[in-house]
Tab-separated table of C-alpha atoms and ligand atoms in Angstrom:
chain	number	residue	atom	x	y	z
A	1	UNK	CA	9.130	-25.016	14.225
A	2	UNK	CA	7.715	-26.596	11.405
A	3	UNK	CA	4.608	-26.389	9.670
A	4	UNK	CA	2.479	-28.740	7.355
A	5	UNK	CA	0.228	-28.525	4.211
A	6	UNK	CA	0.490	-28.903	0.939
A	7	UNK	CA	3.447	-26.594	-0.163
A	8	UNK	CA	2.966	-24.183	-3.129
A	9	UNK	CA	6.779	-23.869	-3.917
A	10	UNK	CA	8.320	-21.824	-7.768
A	11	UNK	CA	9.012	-25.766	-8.889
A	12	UNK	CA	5.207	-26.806	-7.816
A	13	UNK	CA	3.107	-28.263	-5.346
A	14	UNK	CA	4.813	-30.659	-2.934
A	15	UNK	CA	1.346	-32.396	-2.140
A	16	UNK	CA	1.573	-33.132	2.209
A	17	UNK	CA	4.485	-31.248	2.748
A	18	UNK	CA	6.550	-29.937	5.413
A	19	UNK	CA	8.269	-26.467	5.807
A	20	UNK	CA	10.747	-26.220	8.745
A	21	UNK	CA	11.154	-22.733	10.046
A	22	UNK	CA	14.408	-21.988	11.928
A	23	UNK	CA	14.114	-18.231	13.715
A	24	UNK	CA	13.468	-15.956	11.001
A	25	UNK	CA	14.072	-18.084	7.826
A	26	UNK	CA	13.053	-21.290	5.973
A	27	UNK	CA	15.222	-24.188	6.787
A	28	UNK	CA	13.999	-26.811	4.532
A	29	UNK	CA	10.674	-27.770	2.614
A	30	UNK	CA	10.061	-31.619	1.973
A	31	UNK	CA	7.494	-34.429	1.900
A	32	UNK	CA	6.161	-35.269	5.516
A	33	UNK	CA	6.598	-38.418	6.915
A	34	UNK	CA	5.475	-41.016	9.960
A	35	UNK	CA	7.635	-38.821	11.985
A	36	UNK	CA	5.713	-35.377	11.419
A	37	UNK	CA	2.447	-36.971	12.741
A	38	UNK	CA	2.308	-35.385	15.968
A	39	UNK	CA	-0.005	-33.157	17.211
A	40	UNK	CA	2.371	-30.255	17.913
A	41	UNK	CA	3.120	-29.934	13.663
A	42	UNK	CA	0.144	-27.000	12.805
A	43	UNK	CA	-1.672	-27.972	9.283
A	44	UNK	CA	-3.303	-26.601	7.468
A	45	UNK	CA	-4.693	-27.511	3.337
A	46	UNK	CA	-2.115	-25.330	2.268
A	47	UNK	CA	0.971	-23.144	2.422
A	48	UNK	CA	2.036	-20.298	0.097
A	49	UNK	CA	3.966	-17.261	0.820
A	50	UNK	CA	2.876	-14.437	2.635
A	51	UNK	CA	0.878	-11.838	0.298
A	52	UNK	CA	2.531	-8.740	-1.046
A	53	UNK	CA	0.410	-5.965	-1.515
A	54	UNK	CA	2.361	-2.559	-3.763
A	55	UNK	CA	-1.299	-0.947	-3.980
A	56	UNK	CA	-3.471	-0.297	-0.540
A	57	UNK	CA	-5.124	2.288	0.636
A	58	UNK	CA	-6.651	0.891	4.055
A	59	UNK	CA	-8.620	-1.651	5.637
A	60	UNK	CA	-10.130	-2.760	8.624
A	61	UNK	CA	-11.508	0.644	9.120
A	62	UNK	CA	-8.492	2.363	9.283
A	63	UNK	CA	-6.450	4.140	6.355
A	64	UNK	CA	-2.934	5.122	4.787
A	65	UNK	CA	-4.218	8.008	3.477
A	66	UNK	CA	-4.305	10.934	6.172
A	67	UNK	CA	-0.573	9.960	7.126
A	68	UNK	CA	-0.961	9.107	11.037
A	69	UNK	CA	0.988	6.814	11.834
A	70	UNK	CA	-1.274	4.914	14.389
A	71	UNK	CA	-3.612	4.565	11.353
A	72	UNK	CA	-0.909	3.008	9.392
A	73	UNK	CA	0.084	0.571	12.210
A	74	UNK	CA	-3.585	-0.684	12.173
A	75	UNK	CA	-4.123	-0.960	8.760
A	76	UNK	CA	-1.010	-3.112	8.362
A	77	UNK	CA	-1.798	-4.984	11.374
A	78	UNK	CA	-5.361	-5.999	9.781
A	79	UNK	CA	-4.226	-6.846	6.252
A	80	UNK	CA	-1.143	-8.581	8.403
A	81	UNK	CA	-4.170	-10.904	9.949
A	82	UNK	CA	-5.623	-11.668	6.085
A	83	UNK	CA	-2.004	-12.613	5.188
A	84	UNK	CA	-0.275	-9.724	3.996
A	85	UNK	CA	2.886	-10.171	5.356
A	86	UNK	CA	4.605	-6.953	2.916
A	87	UNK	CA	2.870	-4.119	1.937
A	88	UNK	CA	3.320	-0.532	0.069
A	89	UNK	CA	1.434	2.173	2.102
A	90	UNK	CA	-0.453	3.968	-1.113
A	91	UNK	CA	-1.666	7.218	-0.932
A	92	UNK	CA	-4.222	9.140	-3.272
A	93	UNK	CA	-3.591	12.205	-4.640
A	94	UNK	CA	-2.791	14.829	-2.318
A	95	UNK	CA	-1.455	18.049	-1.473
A	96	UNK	CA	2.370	18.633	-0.944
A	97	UNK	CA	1.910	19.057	3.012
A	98	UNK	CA	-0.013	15.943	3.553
A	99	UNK	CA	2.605	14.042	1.043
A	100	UNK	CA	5.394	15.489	3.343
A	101	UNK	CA	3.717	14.351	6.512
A	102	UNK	CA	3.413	11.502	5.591
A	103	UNK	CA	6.554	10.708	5.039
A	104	UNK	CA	7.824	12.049	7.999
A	105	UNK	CA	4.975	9.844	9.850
A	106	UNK	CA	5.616	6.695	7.709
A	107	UNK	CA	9.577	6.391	7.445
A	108	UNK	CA	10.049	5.054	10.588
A	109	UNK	CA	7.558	2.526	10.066
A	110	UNK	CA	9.769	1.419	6.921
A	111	UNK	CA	13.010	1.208	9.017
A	112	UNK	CA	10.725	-0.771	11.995
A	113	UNK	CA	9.307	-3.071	9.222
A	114	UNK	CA	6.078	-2.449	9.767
A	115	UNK	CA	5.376	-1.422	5.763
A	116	UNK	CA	7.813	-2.038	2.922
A	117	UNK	CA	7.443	1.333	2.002
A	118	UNK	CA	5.109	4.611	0.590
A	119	UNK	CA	3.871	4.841	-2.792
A	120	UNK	CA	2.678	7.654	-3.577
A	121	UNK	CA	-0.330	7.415	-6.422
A	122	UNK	CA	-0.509	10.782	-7.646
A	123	UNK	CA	-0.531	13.694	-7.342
A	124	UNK	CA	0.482	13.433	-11.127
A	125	UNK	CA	-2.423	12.255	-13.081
A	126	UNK	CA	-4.239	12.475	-15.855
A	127	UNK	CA	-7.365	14.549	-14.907
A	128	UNK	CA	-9.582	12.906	-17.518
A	129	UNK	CA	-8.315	9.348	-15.701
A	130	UNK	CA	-8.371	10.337	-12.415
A	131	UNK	CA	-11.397	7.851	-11.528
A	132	UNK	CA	-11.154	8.252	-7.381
A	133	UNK	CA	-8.759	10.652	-7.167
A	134	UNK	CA	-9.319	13.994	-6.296
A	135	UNK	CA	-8.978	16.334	-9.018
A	136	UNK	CA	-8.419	19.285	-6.983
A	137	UNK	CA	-5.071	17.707	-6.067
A	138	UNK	CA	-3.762	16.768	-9.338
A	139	UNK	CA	-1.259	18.361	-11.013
A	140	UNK	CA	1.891	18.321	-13.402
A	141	UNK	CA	4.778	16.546	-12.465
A	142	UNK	CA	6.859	18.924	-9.996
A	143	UNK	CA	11.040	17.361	-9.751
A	144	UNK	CA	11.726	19.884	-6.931
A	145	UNK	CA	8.607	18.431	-5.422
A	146	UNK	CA	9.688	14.936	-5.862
A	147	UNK	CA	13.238	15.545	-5.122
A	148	UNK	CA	12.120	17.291	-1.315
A	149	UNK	CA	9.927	14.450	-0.730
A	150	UNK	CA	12.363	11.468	-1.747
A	151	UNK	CA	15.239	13.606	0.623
A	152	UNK	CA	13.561	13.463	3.564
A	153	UNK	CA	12.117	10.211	3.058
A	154	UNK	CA	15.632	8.334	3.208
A	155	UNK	CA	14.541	5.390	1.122
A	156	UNK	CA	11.106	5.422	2.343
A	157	UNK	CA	9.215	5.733	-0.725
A	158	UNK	CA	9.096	3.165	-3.038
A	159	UNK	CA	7.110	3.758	-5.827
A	160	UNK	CA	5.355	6.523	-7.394
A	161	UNK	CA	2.340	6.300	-9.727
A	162	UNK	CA	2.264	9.232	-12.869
A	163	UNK	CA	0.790	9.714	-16.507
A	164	UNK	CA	3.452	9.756	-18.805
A	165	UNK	CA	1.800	11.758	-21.073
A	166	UNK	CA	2.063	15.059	-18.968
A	167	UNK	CA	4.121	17.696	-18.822
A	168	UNK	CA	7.770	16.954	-17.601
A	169	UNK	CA	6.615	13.545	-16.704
A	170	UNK	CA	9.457	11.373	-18.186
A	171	UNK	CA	11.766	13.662	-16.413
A	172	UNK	CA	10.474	12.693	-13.475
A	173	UNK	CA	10.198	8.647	-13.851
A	174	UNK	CA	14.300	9.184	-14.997
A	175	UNK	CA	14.376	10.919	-11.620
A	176	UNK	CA	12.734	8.209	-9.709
A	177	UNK	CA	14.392	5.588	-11.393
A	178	UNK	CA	17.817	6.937	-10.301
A	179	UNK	CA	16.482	7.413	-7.096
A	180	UNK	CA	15.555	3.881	-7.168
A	181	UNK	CA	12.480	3.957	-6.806
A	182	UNK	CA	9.266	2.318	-8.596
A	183	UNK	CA	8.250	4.445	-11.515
A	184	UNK	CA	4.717	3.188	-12.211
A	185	UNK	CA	2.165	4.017	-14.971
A	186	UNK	CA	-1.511	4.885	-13.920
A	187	UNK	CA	-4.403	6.852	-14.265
A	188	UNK	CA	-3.329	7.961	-17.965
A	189	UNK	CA	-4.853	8.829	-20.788
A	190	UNK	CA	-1.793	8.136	-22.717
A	191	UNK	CA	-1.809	6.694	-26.103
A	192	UNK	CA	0.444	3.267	-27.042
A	193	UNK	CA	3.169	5.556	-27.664
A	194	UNK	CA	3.060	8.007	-25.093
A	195	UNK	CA	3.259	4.696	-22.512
A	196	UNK	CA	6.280	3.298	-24.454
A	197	UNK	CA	7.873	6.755	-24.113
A	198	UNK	CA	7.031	5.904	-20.046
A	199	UNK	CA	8.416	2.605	-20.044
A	200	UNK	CA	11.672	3.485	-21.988
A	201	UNK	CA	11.983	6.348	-19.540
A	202	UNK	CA	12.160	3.536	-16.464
A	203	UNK	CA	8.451	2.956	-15.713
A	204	UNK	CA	8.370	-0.629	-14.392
A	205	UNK	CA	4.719	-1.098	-13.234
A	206	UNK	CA	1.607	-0.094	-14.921
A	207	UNK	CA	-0.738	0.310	-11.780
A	208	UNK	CA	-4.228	-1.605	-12.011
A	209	UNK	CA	-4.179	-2.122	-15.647
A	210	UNK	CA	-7.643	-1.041	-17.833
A	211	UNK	CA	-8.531	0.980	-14.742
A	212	UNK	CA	-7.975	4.566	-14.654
A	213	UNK	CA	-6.708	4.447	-18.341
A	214	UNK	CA	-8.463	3.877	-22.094
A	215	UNK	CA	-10.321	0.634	-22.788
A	216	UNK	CA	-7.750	-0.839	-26.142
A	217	UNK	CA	-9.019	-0.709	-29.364
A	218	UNK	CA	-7.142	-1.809	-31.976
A	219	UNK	CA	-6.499	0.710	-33.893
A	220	UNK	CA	-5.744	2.867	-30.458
A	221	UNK	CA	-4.329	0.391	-28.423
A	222	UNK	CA	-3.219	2.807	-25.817
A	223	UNK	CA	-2.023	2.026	-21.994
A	224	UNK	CA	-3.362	-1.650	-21.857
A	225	UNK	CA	-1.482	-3.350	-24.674
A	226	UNK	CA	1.748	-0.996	-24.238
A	227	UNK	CA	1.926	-2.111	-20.763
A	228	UNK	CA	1.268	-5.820	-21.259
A	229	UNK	CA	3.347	-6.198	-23.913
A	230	UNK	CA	6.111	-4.786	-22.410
A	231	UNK	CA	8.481	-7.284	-21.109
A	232	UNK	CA	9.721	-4.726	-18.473
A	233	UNK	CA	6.348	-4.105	-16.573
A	234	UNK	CA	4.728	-6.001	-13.975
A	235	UNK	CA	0.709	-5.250	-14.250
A	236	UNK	CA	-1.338	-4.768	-11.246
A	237	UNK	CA	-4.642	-6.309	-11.247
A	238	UNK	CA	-7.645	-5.286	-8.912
A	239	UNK	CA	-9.181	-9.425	-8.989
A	240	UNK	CA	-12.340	-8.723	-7.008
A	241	UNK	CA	-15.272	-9.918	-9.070
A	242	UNK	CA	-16.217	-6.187	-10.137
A	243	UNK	CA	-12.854	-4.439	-11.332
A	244	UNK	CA	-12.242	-6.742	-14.165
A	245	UNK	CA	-14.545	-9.787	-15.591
A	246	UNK	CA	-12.715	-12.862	-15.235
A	247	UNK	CA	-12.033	-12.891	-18.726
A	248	UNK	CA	-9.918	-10.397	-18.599
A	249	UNK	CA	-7.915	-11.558	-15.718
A	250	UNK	CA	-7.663	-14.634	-17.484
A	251	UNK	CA	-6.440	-13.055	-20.194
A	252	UNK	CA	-3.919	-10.445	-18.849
A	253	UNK	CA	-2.045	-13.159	-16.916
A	254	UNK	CA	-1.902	-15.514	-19.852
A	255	UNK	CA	-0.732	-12.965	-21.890
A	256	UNK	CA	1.616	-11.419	-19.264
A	257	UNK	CA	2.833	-14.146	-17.704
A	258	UNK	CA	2.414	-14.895	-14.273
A	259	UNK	CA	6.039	-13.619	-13.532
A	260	UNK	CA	4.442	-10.218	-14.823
A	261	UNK	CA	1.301	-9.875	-13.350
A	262	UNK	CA	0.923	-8.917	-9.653
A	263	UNK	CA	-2.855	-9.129	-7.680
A	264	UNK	CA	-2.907	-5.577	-5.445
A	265	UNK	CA	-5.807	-4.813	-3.263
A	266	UNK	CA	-6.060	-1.101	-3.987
A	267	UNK	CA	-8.090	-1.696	-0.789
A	268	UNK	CA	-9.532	1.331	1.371
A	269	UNK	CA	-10.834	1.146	4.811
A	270	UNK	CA	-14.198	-0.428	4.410
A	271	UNK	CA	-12.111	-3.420	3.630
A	272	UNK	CA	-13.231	-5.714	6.198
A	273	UNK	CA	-15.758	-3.599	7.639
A	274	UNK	CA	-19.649	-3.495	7.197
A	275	UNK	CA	-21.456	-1.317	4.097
A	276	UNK	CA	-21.901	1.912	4.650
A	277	UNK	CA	-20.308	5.550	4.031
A	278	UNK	CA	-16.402	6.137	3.893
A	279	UNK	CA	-14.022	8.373	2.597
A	280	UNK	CA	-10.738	8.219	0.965
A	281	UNK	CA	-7.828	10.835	0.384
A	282	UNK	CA	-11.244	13.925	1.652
A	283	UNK	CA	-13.578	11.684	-0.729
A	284	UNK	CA	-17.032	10.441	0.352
A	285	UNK	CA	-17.456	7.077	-0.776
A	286	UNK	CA	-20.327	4.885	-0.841
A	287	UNK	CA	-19.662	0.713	0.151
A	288	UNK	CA	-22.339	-1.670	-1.170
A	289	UNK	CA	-22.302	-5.242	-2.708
A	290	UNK	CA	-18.622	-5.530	-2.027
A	291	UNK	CA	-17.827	-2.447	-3.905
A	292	UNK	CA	-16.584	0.934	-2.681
A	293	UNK	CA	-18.036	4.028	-5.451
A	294	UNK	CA	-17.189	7.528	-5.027
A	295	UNK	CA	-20.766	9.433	-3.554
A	296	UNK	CA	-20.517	12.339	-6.526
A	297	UNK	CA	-20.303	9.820	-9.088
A	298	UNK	CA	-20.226	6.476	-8.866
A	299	UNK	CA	-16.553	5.993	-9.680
A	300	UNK	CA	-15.417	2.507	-8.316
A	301	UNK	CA	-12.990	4.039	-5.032
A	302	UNK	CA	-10.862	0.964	-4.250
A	303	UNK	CA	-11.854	-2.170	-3.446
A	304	UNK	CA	-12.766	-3.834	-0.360
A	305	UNK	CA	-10.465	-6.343	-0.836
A	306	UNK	CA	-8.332	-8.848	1.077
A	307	UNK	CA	-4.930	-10.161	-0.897
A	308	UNK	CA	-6.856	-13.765	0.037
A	309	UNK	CA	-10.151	-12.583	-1.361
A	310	UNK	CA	-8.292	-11.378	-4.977
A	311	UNK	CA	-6.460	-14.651	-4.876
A	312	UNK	CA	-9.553	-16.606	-4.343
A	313	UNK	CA	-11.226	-14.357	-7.093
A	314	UNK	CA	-7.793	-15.095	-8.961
A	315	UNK	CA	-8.440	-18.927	-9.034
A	316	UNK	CA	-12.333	-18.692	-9.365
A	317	UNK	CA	-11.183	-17.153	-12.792
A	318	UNK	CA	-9.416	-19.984	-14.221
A	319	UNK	CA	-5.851	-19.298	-13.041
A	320	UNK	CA	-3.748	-22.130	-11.229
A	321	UNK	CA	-3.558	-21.956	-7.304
A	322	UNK	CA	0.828	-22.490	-8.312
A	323	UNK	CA	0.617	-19.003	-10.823
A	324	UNK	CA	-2.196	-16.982	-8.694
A	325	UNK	CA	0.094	-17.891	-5.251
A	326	UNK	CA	3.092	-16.206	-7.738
A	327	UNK	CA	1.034	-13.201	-8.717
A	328	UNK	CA	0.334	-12.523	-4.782
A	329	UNK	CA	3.484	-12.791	-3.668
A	330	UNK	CA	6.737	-13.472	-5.535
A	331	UNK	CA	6.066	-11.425	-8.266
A	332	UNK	CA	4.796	-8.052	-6.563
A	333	UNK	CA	7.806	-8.703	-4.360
A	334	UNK	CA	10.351	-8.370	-7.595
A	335	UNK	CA	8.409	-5.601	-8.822
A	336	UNK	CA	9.503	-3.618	-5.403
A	337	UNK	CA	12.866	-5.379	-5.011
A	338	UNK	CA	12.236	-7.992	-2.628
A	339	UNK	CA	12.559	-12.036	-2.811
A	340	UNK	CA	9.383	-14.201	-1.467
A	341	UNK	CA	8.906	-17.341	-2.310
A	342	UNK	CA	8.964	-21.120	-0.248
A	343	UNK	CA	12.270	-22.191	-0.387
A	344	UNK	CA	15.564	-22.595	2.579
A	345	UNK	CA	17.092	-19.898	3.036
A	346	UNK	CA	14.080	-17.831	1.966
A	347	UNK	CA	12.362	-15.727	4.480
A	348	UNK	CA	9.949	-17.178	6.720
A	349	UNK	CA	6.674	-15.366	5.628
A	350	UNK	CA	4.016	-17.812	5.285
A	351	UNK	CA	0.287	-18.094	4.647
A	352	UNK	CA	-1.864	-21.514	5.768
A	353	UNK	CA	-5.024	-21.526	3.780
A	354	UNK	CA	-8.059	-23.971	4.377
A	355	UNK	CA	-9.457	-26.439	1.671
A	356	UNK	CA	-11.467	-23.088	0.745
A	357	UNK	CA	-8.351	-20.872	0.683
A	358	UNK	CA	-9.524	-19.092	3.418
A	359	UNK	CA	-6.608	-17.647	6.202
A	360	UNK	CA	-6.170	-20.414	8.955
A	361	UNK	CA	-2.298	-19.068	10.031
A	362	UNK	CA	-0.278	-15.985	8.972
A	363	UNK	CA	3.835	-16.442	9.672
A	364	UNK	CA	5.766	-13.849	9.354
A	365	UNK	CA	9.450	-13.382	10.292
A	366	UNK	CA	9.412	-17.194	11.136
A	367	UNK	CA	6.567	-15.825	14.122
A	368	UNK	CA	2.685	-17.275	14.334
A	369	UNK	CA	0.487	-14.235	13.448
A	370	UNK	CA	-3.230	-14.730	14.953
A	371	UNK	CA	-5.278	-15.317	11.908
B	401	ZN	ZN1	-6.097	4.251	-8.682
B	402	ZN	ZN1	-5.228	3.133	-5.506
């Protein structure tokens, strides 16, 4: 099969291009010619890599968070359709049962490569930071805890969001980290040094950077400038429009890099579905405007995001489509282990977007996804 567009590749934009797709994989990615005019050859404006998403919640009505499996399935299958062809399944902060459930529900979802993975956001958070989260849930970092849940999870989790500043926490990242898994920073009240003490512990992800953690000020620089100065993390930003102004998004992937800044959805179930009332991880949560704010308080709860939407929103805010297709894909894909990108050899998980950058095709495993 082959496919044609203009190709965002890591060297550039190969303007009319073609990407061949032999069973699973990319065979080759070139120019088109005379010969590629026929009407069987799909095209589309353009073709980037699937989306990666390490940080969702839900979608399409349905939700990661009460660990049923069926939920899961959906909830992959409708980001899947928006052109997440990866994704973490992120929980909120919950009990120990529910945590073990889900892994038990979720692991052989991993091995059937449905989801990449679990990350688990939480349970060990800073209660002044805990935005969305449930505060009854939140506690101190527990390694006999962590060590049950990464046993009979068999690889299954992936990455596990914690405040470095409490109690036994850098013990635990050192335990994740030679677990292999993602130790990520998040929902922390931590000052610059307290993250530093995080990230020489292992932490390689700061989760949706200046949410959940101190605004910088410079003479408390705290979370934000630890984590994007560190040449180790890879920042999450939530690029809907209400999260961050595009200022700052501007500014955090300048400053970062593209190779170290990754666009998540943190998306819960209304994502996709009309306004209205929700809930997340027991939570009542209020949808309106686009955003998703906890009933009790007006905390933002997610987004209701699509990885297309935050990489339109990432463009609209002055970043190139050639970085913003990085930031979706290839680099939330390192930050988990993986390799995506648009080149032979490479897998063949594709995205065709209109003139508009809306989804017109999703590919994934070298197979047409119904948009
Ligand atoms: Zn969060
Ligand atoms: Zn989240």
């Amino acid at each position: 099969m082959k496919i044609r567009g203009s190709v965002v590749t890591p060297a550039g934009i190969v303007t009319d291009g073609v990407v061949e797709i032999d069973d699973d994989k990319i065979s080759g990615v070139r120019e088109a010619t005379a010969a590629d005019d026929d009407a069987g050859v799909r095209t589309g404006a353009w073709i980037v890599p699937g989306f990666v998403d390490i940080h969702v919640h839900g979608g399409g009505g349905a939700t990661f968070t009460t660990g049923d499996a069926d939920a899961a399935r959906a909830t992959a299958a409708f980001h899947l359709r928006h052109g997440t062809t990866t994704l973490l399944a992120s929980l909120v902060s919950s009990p120990f049962e529910l945590m073990a459930t889900a892994v038990k529900a979720f692991a052989p979802l991993v091995s059937e490569g449905v989801l990449a993975g679990l990350h688990f956001e939480g349970p060990y958070l800073s209660a002044a930071r805990c935005g969305a989260q449930n505060p009854a849930h939140l506690r101190p970092p527990s390694l006999d805890e962590l060590t049950t849940l990464l046993d009979a999870a068999g690889g299954a989790v992936r990455m596990v969001t914690l405040a470095p500043e409490l109690p036994g926490a850098l013990d635990a990242i050192r335990l994740l980290v030679g677990r292999g898994v993602v130790a990520a920073i998040g929902h922390t009240d931590a000052s610059y040094e307290e993250t530093q003490a995080g990230i020489a512990a292992g932490a390689t992800v700061g989760t949706h950077l200046f949410s959940g953690m101190p605004s910088p000020h410079h003479r408390h620089p705290g979370p934000v400038f630890a984590l994007l100065g560190a040449p180790a993390i890879t920042c999450e930003l939530i690029v809907d429009g209400i999260h961050l102004h595009d200022g700052t998004v501007a500014f955090a992937a300048g400053v970062a890099g593209p190779g170290r800044t990754a666009l998540v959805t943190d998306a819960m179930a209304a994502a996709g579905m009309p306004e209205g009332r929700y809930e997340l991880g027991g939570q009542s949560v209020d949808v309106k405007d686009g955003a998703a704010r906890l009933t009790r308080d007006g905390s933002l709860a997610g987004s209701t995001l699509t990885m297309a939407a935050a990489l339109r929103h990432t463009v609209h805010a002055g970043v190139s489509l050639v970085d913003a297709a990085r930031m979706a894909s290839t680099t939330p894909a390192h930050a988990i282990g993986l390799e995506r990108t648009i080149a032979p050899n490479a897998k063949a998980d594709l995205v065709q977007l209109d003139e508009h950058l809306r989804v017109q095709a999703v590919y994934r495993n070298g197979r047409l996804v119904t948009p």
